[in-house]
PDB file of C-alpha atoms and ligand atoms in Angstrom:
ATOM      1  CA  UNK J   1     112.658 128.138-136.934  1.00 34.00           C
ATOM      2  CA  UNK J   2     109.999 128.928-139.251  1.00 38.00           C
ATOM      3  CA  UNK J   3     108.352 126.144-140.683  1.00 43.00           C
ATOM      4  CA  UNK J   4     107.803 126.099-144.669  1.00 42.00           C
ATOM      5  CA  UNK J   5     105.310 128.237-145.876  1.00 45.00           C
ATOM      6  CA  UNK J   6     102.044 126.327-147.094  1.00 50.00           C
ATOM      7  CA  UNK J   7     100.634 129.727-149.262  1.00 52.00           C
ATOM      8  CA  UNK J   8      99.709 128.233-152.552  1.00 52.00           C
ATOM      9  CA  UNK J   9     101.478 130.173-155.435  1.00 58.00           C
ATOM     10  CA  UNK J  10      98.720 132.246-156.253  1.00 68.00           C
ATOM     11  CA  UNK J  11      94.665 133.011-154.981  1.00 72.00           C
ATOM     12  CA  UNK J  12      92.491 132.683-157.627  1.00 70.00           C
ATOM     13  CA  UNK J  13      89.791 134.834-156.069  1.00 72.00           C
ATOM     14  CA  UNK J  14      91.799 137.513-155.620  1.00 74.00           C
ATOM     15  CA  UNK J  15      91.645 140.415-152.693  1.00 80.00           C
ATOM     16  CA  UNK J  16      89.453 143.320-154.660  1.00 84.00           C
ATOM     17  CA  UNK J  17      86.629 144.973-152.307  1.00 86.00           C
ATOM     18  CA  UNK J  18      83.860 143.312-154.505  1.00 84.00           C
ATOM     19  CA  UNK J  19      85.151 139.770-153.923  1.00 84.00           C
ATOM     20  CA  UNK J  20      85.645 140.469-150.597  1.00 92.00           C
ATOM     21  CA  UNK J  21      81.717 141.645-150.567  1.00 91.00           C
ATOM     22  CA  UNK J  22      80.850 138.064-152.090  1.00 87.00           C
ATOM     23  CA  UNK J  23      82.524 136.499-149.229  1.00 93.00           C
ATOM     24  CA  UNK J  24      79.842 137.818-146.650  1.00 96.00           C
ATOM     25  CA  UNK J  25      76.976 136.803-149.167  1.00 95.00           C
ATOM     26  CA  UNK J  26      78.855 132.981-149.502  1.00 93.00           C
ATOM     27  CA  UNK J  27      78.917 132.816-145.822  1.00 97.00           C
ATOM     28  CA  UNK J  28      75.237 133.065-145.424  1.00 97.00           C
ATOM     29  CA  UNK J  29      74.119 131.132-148.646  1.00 96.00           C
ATOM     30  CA  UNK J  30      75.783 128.218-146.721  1.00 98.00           C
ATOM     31  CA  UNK J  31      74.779 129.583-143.208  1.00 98.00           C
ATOM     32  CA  UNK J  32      71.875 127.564-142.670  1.00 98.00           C
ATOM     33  CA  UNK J  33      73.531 123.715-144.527  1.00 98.00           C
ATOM     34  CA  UNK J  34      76.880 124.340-142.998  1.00 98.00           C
ATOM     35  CA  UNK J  35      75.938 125.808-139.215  1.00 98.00           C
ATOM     36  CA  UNK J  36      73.045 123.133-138.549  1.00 98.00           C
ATOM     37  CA  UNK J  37      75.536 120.525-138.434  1.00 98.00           C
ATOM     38  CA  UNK J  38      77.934 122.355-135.850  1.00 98.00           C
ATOM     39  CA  UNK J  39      77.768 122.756-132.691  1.00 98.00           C
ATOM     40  CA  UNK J  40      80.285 124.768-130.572  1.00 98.00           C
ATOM     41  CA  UNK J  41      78.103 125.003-127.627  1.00 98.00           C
ATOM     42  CA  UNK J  42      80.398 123.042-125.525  1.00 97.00           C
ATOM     43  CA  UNK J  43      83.476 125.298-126.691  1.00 98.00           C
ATOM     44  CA  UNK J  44      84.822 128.281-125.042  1.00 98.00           C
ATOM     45  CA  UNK J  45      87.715 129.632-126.977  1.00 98.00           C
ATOM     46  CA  UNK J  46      88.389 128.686-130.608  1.00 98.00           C
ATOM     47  CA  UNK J  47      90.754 129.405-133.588  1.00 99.00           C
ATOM     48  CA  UNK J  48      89.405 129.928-137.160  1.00 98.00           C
ATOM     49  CA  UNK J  49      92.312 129.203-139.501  1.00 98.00           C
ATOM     50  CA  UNK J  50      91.884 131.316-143.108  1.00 98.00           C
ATOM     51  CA  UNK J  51      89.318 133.422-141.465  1.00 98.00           C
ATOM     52  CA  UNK J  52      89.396 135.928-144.218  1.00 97.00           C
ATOM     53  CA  UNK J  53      87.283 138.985-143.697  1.00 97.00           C
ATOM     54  CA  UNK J  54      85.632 137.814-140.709  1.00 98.00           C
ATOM     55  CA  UNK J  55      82.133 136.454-142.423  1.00 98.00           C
ATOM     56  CA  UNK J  56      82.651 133.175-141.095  1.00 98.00           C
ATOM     57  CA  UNK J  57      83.000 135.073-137.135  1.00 98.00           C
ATOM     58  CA  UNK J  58      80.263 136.993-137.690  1.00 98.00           C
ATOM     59  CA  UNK J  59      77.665 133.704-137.735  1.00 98.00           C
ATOM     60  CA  UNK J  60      79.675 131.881-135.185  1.00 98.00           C
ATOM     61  CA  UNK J  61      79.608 134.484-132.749  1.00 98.00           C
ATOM     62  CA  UNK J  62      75.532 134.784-134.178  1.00 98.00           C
ATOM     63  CA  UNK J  63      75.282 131.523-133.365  1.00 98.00           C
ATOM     64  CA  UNK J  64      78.137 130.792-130.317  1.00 98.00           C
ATOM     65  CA  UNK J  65      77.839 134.102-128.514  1.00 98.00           C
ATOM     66  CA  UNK J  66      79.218 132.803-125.502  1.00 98.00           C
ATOM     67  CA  UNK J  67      82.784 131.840-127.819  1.00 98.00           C
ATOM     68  CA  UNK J  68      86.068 133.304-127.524  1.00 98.00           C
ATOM     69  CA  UNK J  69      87.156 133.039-131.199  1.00 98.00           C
ATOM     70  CA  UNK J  70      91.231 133.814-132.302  1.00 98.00           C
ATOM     71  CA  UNK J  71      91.157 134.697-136.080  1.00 98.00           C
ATOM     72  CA  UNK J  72      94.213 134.654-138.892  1.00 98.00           C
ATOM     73  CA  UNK J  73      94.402 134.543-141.801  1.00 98.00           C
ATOM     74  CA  UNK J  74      98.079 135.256-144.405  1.00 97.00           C
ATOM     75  CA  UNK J  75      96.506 138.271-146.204  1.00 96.00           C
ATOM     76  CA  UNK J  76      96.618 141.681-145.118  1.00 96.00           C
ATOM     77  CA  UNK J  77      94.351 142.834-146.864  1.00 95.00           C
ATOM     78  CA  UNK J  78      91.617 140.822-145.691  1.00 96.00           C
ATOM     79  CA  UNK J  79      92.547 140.601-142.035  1.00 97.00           C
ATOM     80  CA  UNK J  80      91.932 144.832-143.027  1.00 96.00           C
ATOM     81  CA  UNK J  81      88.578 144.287-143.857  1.00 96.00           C
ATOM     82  CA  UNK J  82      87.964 141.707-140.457  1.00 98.00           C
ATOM     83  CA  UNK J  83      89.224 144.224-138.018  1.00 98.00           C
ATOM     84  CA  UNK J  84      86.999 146.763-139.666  1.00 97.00           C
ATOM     85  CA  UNK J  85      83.492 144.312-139.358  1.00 97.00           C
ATOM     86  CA  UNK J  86      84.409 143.212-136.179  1.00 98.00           C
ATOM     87  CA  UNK J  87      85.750 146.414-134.489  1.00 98.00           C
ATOM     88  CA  UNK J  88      83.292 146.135-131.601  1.00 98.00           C
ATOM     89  CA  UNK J  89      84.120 142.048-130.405  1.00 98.00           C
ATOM     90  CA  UNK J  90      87.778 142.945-130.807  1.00 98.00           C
ATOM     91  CA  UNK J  91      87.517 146.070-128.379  1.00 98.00           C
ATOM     92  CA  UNK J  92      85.341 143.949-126.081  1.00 98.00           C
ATOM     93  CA  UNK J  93      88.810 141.047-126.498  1.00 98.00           C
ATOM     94  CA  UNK J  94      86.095 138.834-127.781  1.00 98.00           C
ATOM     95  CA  UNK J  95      87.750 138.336-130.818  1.00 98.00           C
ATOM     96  CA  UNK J  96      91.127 138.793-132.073  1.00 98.00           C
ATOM     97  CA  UNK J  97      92.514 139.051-135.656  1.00 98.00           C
ATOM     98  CA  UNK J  98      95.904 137.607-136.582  1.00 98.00           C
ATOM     99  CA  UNK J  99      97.925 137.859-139.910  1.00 98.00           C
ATOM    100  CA  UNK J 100      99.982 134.783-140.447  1.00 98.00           C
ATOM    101  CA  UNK J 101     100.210 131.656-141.772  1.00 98.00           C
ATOM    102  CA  UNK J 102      98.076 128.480-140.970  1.00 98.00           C
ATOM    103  CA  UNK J 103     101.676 126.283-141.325  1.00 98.00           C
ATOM    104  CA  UNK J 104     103.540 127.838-138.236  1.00 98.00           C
ATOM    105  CA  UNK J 105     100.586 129.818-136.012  1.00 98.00           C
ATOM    106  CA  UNK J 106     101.778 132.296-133.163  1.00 98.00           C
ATOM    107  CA  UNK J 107      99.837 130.437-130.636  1.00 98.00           C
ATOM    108  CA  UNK J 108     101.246 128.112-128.029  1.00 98.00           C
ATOM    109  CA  UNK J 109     100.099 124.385-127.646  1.00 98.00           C
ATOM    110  CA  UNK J 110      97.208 123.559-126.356  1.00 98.00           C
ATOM    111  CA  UNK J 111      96.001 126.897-126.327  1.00 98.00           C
ATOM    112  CA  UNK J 112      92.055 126.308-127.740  1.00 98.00           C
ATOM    113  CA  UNK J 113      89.265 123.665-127.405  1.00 98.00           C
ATOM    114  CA  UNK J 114      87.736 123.695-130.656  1.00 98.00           C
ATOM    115  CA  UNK J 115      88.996 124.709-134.399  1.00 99.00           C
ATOM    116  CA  UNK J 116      86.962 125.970-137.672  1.00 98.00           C
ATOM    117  CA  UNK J 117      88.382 125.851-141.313  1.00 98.00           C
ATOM    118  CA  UNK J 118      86.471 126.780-144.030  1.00 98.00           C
ATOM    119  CA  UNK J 119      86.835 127.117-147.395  1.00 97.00           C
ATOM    120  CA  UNK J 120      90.538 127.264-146.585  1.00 98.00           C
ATOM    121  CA  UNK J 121      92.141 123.955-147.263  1.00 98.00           C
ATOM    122  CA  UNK J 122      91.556 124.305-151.484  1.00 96.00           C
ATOM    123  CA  UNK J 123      94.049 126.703-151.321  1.00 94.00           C
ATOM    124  CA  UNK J 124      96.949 125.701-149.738  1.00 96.00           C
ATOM    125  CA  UNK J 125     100.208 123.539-150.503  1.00 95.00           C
ATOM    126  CA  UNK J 126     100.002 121.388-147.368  1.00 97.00           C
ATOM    127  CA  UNK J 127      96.502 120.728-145.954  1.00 98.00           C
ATOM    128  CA  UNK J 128      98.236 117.702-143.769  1.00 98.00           C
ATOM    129  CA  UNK J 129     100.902 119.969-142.200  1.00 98.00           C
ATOM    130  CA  UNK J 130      97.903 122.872-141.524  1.00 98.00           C
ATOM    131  CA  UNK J 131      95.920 120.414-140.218  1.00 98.00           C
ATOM    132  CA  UNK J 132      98.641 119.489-137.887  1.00 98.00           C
ATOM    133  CA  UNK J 133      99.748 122.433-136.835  1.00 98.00           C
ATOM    134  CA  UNK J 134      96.008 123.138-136.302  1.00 98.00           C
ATOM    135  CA  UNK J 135      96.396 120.162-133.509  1.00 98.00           C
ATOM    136  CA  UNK J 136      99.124 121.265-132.118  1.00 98.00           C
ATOM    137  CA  UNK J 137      97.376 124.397-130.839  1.00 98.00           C
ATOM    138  CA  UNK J 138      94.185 122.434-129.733  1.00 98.00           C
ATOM    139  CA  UNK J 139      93.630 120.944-126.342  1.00 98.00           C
ATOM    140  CA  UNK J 140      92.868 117.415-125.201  1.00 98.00           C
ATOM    141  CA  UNK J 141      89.111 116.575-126.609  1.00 97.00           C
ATOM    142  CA  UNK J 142      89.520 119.834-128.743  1.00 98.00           C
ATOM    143  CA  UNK J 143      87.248 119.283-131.589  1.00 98.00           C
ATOM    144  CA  UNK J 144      87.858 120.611-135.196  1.00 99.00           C
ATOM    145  CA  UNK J 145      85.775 121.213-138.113  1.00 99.00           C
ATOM    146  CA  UNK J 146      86.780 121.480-141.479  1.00 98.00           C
ATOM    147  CA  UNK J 147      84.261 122.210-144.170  1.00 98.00           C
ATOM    148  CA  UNK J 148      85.753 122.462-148.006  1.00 98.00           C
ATOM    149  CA  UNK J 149      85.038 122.506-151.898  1.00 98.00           C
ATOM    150  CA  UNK J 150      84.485 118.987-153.938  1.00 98.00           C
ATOM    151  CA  UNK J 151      84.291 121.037-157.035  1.00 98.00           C
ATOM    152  CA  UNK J 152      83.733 117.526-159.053  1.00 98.00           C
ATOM    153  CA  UNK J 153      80.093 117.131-157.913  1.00 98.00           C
ATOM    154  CA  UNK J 154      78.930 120.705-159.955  1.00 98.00           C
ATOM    155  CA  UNK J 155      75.978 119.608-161.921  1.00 98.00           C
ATOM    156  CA  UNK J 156      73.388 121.591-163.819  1.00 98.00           C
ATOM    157  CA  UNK J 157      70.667 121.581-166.141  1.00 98.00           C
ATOM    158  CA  UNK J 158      69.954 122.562-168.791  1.00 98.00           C
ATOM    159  CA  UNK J 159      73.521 121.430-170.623  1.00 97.00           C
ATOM    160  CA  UNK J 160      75.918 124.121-170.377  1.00 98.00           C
ATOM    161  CA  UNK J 161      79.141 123.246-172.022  1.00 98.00           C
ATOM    162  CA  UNK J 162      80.554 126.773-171.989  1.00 98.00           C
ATOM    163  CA  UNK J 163      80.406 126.480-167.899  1.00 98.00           C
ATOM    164  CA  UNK J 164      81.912 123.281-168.005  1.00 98.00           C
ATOM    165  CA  UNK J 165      84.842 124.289-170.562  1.00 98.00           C
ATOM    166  CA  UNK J 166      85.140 127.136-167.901  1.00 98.00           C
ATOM    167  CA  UNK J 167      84.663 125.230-164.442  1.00 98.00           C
ATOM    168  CA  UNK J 168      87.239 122.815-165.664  1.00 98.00           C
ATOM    169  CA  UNK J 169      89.953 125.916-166.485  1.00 98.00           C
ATOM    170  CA  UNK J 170      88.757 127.126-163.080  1.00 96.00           C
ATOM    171  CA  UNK J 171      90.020 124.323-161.059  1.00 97.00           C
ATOM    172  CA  UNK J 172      93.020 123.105-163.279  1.00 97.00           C
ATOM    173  CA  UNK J 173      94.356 126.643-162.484  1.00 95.00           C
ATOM    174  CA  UNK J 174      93.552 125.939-159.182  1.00 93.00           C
ATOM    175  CA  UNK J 175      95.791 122.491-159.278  1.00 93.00           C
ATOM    176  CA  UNK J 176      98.480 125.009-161.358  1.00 94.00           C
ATOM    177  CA  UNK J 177      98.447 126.595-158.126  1.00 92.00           C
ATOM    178  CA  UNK J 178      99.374 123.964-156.106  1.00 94.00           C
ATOM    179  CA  UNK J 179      95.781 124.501-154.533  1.00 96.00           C
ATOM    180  CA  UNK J 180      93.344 121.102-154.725  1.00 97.00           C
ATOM    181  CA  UNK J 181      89.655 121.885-155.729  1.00 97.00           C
ATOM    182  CA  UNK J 182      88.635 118.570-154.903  1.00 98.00           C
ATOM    183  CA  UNK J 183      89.874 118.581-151.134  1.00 98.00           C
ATOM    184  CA  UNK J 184      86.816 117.355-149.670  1.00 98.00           C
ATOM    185  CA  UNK J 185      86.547 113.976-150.597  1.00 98.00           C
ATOM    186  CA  UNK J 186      89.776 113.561-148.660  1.00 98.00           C
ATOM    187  CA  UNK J 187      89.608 115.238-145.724  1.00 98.00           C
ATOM    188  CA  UNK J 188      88.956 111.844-143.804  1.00 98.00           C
ATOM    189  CA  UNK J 189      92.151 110.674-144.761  1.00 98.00           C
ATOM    190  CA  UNK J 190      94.199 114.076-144.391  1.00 98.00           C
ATOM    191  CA  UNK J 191      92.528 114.188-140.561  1.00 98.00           C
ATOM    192  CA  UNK J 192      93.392 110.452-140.353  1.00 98.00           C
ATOM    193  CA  UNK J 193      97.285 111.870-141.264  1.00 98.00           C
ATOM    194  CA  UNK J 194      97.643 114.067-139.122  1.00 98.00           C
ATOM    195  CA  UNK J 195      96.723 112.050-136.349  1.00 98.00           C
ATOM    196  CA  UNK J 196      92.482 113.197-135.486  1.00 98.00           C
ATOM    197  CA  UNK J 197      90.620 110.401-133.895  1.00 98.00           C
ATOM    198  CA  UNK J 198      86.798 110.311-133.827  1.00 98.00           C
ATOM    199  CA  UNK J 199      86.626 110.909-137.532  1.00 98.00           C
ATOM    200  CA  UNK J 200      83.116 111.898-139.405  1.00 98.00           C
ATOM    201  CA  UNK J 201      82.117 113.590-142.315  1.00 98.00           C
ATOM    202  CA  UNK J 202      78.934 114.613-144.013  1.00 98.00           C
ATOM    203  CA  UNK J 203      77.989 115.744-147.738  1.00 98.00           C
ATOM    204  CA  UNK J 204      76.121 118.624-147.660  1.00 98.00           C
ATOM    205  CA  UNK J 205      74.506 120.023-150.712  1.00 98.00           C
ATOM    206  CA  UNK J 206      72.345 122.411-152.496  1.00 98.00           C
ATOM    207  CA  UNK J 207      69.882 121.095-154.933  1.00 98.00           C
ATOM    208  CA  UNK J 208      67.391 123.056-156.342  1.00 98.00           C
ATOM    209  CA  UNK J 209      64.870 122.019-159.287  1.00 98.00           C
ATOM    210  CA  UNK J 210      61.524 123.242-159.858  1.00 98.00           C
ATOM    211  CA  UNK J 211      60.505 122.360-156.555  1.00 98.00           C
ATOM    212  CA  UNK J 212      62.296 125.776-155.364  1.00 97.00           C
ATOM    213  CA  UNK J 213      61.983 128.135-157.854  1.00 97.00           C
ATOM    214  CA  UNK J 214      63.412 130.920-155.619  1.00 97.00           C
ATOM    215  CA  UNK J 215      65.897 129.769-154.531  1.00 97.00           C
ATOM    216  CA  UNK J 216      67.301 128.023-157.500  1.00 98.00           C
ATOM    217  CA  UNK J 217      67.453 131.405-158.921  1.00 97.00           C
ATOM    218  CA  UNK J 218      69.247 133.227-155.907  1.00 96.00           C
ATOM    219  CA  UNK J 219      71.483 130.041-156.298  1.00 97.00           C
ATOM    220  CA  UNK J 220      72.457 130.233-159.874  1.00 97.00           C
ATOM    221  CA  UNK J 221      73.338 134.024-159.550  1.00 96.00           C
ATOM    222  CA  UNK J 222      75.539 132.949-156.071  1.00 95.00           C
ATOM    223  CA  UNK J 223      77.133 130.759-158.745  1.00 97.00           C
ATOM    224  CA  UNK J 224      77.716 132.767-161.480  1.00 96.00           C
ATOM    225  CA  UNK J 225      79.616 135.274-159.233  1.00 93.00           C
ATOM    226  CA  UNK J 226      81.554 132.523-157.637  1.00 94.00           C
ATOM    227  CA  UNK J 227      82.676 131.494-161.397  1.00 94.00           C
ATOM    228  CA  UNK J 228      83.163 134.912-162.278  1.00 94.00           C
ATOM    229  CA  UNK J 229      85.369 135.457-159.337  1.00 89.00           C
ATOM    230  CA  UNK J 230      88.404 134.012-161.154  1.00 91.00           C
ATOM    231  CA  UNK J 231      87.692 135.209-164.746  1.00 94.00           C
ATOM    232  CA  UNK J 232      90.075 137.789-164.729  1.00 93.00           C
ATOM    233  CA  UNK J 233      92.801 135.422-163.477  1.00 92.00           C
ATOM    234  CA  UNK J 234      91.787 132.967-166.327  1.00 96.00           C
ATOM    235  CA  UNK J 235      91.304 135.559-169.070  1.00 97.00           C
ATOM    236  CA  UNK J 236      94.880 137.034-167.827  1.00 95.00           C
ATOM    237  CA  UNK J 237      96.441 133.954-167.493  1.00 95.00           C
ATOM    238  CA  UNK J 238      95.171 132.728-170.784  1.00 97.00           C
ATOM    239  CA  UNK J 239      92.942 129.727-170.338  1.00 97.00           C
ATOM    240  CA  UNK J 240      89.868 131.161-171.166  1.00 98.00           C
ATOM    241  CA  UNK J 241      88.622 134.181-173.393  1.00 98.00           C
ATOM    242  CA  UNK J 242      86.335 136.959-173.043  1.00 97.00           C
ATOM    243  CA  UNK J 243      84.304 135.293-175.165  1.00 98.00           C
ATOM    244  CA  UNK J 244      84.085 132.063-173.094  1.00 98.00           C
ATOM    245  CA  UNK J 245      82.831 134.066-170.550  1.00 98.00           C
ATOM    246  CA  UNK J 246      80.015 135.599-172.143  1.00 97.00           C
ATOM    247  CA  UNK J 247      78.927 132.244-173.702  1.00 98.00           C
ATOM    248  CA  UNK J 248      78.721 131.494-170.174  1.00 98.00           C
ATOM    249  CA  UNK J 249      77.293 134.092-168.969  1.00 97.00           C
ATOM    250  CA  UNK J 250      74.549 133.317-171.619  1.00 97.00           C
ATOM    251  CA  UNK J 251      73.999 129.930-170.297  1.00 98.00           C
ATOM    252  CA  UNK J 252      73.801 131.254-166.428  1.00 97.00           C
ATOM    253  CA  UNK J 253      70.932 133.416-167.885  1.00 97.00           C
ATOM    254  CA  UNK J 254      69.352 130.427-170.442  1.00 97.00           C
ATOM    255  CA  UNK J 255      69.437 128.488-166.523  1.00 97.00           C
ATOM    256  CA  UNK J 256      67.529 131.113-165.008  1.00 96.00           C
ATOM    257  CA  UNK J 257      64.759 131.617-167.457  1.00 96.00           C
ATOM    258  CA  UNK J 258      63.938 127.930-167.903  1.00 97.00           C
ATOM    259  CA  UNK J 259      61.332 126.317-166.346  1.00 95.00           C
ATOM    260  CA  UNK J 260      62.713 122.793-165.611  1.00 97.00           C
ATOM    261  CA  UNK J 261      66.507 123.924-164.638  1.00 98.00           C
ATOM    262  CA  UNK J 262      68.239 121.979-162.224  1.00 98.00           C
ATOM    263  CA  UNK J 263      71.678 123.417-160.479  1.00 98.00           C
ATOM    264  CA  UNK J 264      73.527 121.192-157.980  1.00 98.00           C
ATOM    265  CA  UNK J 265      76.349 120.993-155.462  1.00 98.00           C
ATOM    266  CA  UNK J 266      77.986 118.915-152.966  1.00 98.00           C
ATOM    267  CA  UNK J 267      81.111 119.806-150.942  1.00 98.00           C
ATOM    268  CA  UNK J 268      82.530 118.311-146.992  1.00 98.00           C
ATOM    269  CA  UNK J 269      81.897 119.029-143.893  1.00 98.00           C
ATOM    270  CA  UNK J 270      84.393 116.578-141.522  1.00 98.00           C
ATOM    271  CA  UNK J 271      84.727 116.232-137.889  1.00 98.00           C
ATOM    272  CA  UNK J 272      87.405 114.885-135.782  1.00 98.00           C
ATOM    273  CA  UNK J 273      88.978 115.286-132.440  1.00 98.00           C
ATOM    274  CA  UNK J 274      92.006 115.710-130.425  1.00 98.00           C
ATOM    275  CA  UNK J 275      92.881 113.004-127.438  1.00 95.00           C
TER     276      UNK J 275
HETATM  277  C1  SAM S   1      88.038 131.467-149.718  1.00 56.27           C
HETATM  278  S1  SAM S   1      88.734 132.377-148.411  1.00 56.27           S
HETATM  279  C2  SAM S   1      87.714 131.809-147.076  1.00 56.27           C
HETATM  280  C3  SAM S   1      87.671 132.764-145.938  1.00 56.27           C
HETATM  281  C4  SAM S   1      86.703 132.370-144.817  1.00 56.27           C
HETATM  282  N1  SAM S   1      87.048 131.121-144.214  1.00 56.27           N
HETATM  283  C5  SAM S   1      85.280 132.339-145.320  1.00 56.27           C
HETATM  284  O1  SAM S   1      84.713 131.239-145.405  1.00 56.27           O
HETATM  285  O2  SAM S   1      84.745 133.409-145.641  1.00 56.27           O
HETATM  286  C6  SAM S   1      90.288 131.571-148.095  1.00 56.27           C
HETATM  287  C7  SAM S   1      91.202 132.352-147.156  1.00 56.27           C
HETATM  288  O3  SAM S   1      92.325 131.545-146.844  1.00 56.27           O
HETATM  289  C8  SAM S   1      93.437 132.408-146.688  1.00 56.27           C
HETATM  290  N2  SAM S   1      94.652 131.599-146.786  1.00 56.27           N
HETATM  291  C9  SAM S   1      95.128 130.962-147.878  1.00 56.27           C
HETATM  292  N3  SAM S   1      96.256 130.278-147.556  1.00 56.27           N
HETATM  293  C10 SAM S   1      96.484 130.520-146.232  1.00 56.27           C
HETATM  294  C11 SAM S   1      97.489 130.093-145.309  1.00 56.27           C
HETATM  295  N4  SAM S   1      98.487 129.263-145.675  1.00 56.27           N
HETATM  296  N5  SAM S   1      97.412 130.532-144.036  1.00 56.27           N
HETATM  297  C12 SAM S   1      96.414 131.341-143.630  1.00 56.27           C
HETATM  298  N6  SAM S   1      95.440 131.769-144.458  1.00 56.27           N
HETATM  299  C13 SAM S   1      95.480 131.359-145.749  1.00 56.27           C
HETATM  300  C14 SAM S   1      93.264 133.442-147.783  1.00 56.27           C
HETATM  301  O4  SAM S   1      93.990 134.623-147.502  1.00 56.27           O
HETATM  302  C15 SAM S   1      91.744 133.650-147.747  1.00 56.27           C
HETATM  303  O5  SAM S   1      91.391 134.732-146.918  1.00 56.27           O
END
């Protein structure tokens, strides 16, 4: 029997070819915070659960070479776009792309030794029943990472209170969803649920001040497009105006120019493991 869906009621990125372009830039302005504190040398054949286009497989298998890795992910579209970059690993049966859902996976139990979830568990219904069905699939001493948004920790300087009028549409449309911005801070106890021993987690975060100059600026335009990603959903939907959106836009480029800005944020990376 198929097992309720756990597709929120909406994605507020959406599925055009430009978003789906800032998901391979996301994946490696985290590459370096997020992969550091993963390690999947000891794995040989893994799931990633909302793989979306693939940018995600790309640095594991970077990174993992030696991994098997089993992708799916419920949209069509961007499962599309995976099997296009990774046309070569699939025709080698390194990797293989799967549309379905995260709540009720065509794989059998105890099929893999090690799980990755990322940016995933923000937009779904039931991040307890995904995370179980995520051990059913796992083997004894399969390990699982999970690394997701605490959009609550978004700080920046100078004052911006267009952004924040914005940020806080962002992610109550998000919770209108039935999607949870601030996952992160409770992934321990949604592992802890669905029954993951060996529980750890670490904040990770980028802060950058006028000790990095650079990169604060390649940070705060990573950022705007990641706010801008769901303005058309906002503006359609109502919560915000065009207008908003430009004040904010303003403010993104008041951040840039000024010599003292500061631009910070902290999301989860947690750990557990199967026994
Ligand atoms: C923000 S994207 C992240 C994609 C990828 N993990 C990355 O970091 O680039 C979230 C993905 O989760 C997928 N998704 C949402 N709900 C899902 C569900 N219930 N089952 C499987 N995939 C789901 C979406 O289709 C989307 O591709």
């Amino acid at each position: 029997m198929t097992k309720k869906s756990s597709l929120a009621d909406g994605y507020i990125h959406g599925f055009s070819s430009n978003e789906q372009d800032r998901l391979y830039q996301q994946a490696r302005v985290h590459e370096e915070i997020i992969f550091s504190q993963i390690d999947f040398s000891n794995q040989t054949n893994i799931v990633e659960v909302g793989s979306g286009v693939g940018a995600q497989t790309q640095i594991m298998l970077e990174r993992f070479p030696h991994l098997k890795i089993n992708c799916i992910d419920a949209s069509e579209t961007q499962v599309d776009r995976a099997r296009k970059t990774l046309k070569d690993k699939i025709s080698s049966g390194q990797v293989q792309v799967n549309v379905g859902d995260a709540m009720d996976m065509p794989f059998q139990d105890n099929q893999f030794d090690g799980a990755f979830v990322c940016w995933l568990l923000e937009h779904v219904q039931n991040p307890i029943g995904i995370l179980k069905e995520i051990k059913r699939v796992l083997k004894a001493n399969g390990v699982i990472y999970c690394n997701e948004v605490f959009n609550s920790t978004f700080y920046c300087h100078p004052y911006s209170p267009s952004t924040l009028k914005y940020w806080f549409e962002f992610n109550d449309y998000q919770y209108s969803l039935k999607g949870d911005p601030f996952v992160g801070g409770k992934l321990a106890n949604y592992l802890m649920a669905a029954g993951y021993q060996n529980i750890s987690t670490k904040v990770l975060t980028h802060q950058y001040d006028n000790r990095t100059p650079k990169k604060r600026a390649q940070f705060i335009d990573y950022w705007a497009g990641l706010m801008l990603s769901g303005a058309d959903n906002l503006i359609a939907t109502g919560r915000v105006t065009r207008e908003l959106v430009e004040e904010m836009q303003k403010e993104f480029n008041q951040l840039k120019k000024d010599d003292d800005s500061v631009i910070f944020y902290s999301w989860i990376l947690a750990k557990g493991q199967v026994f």
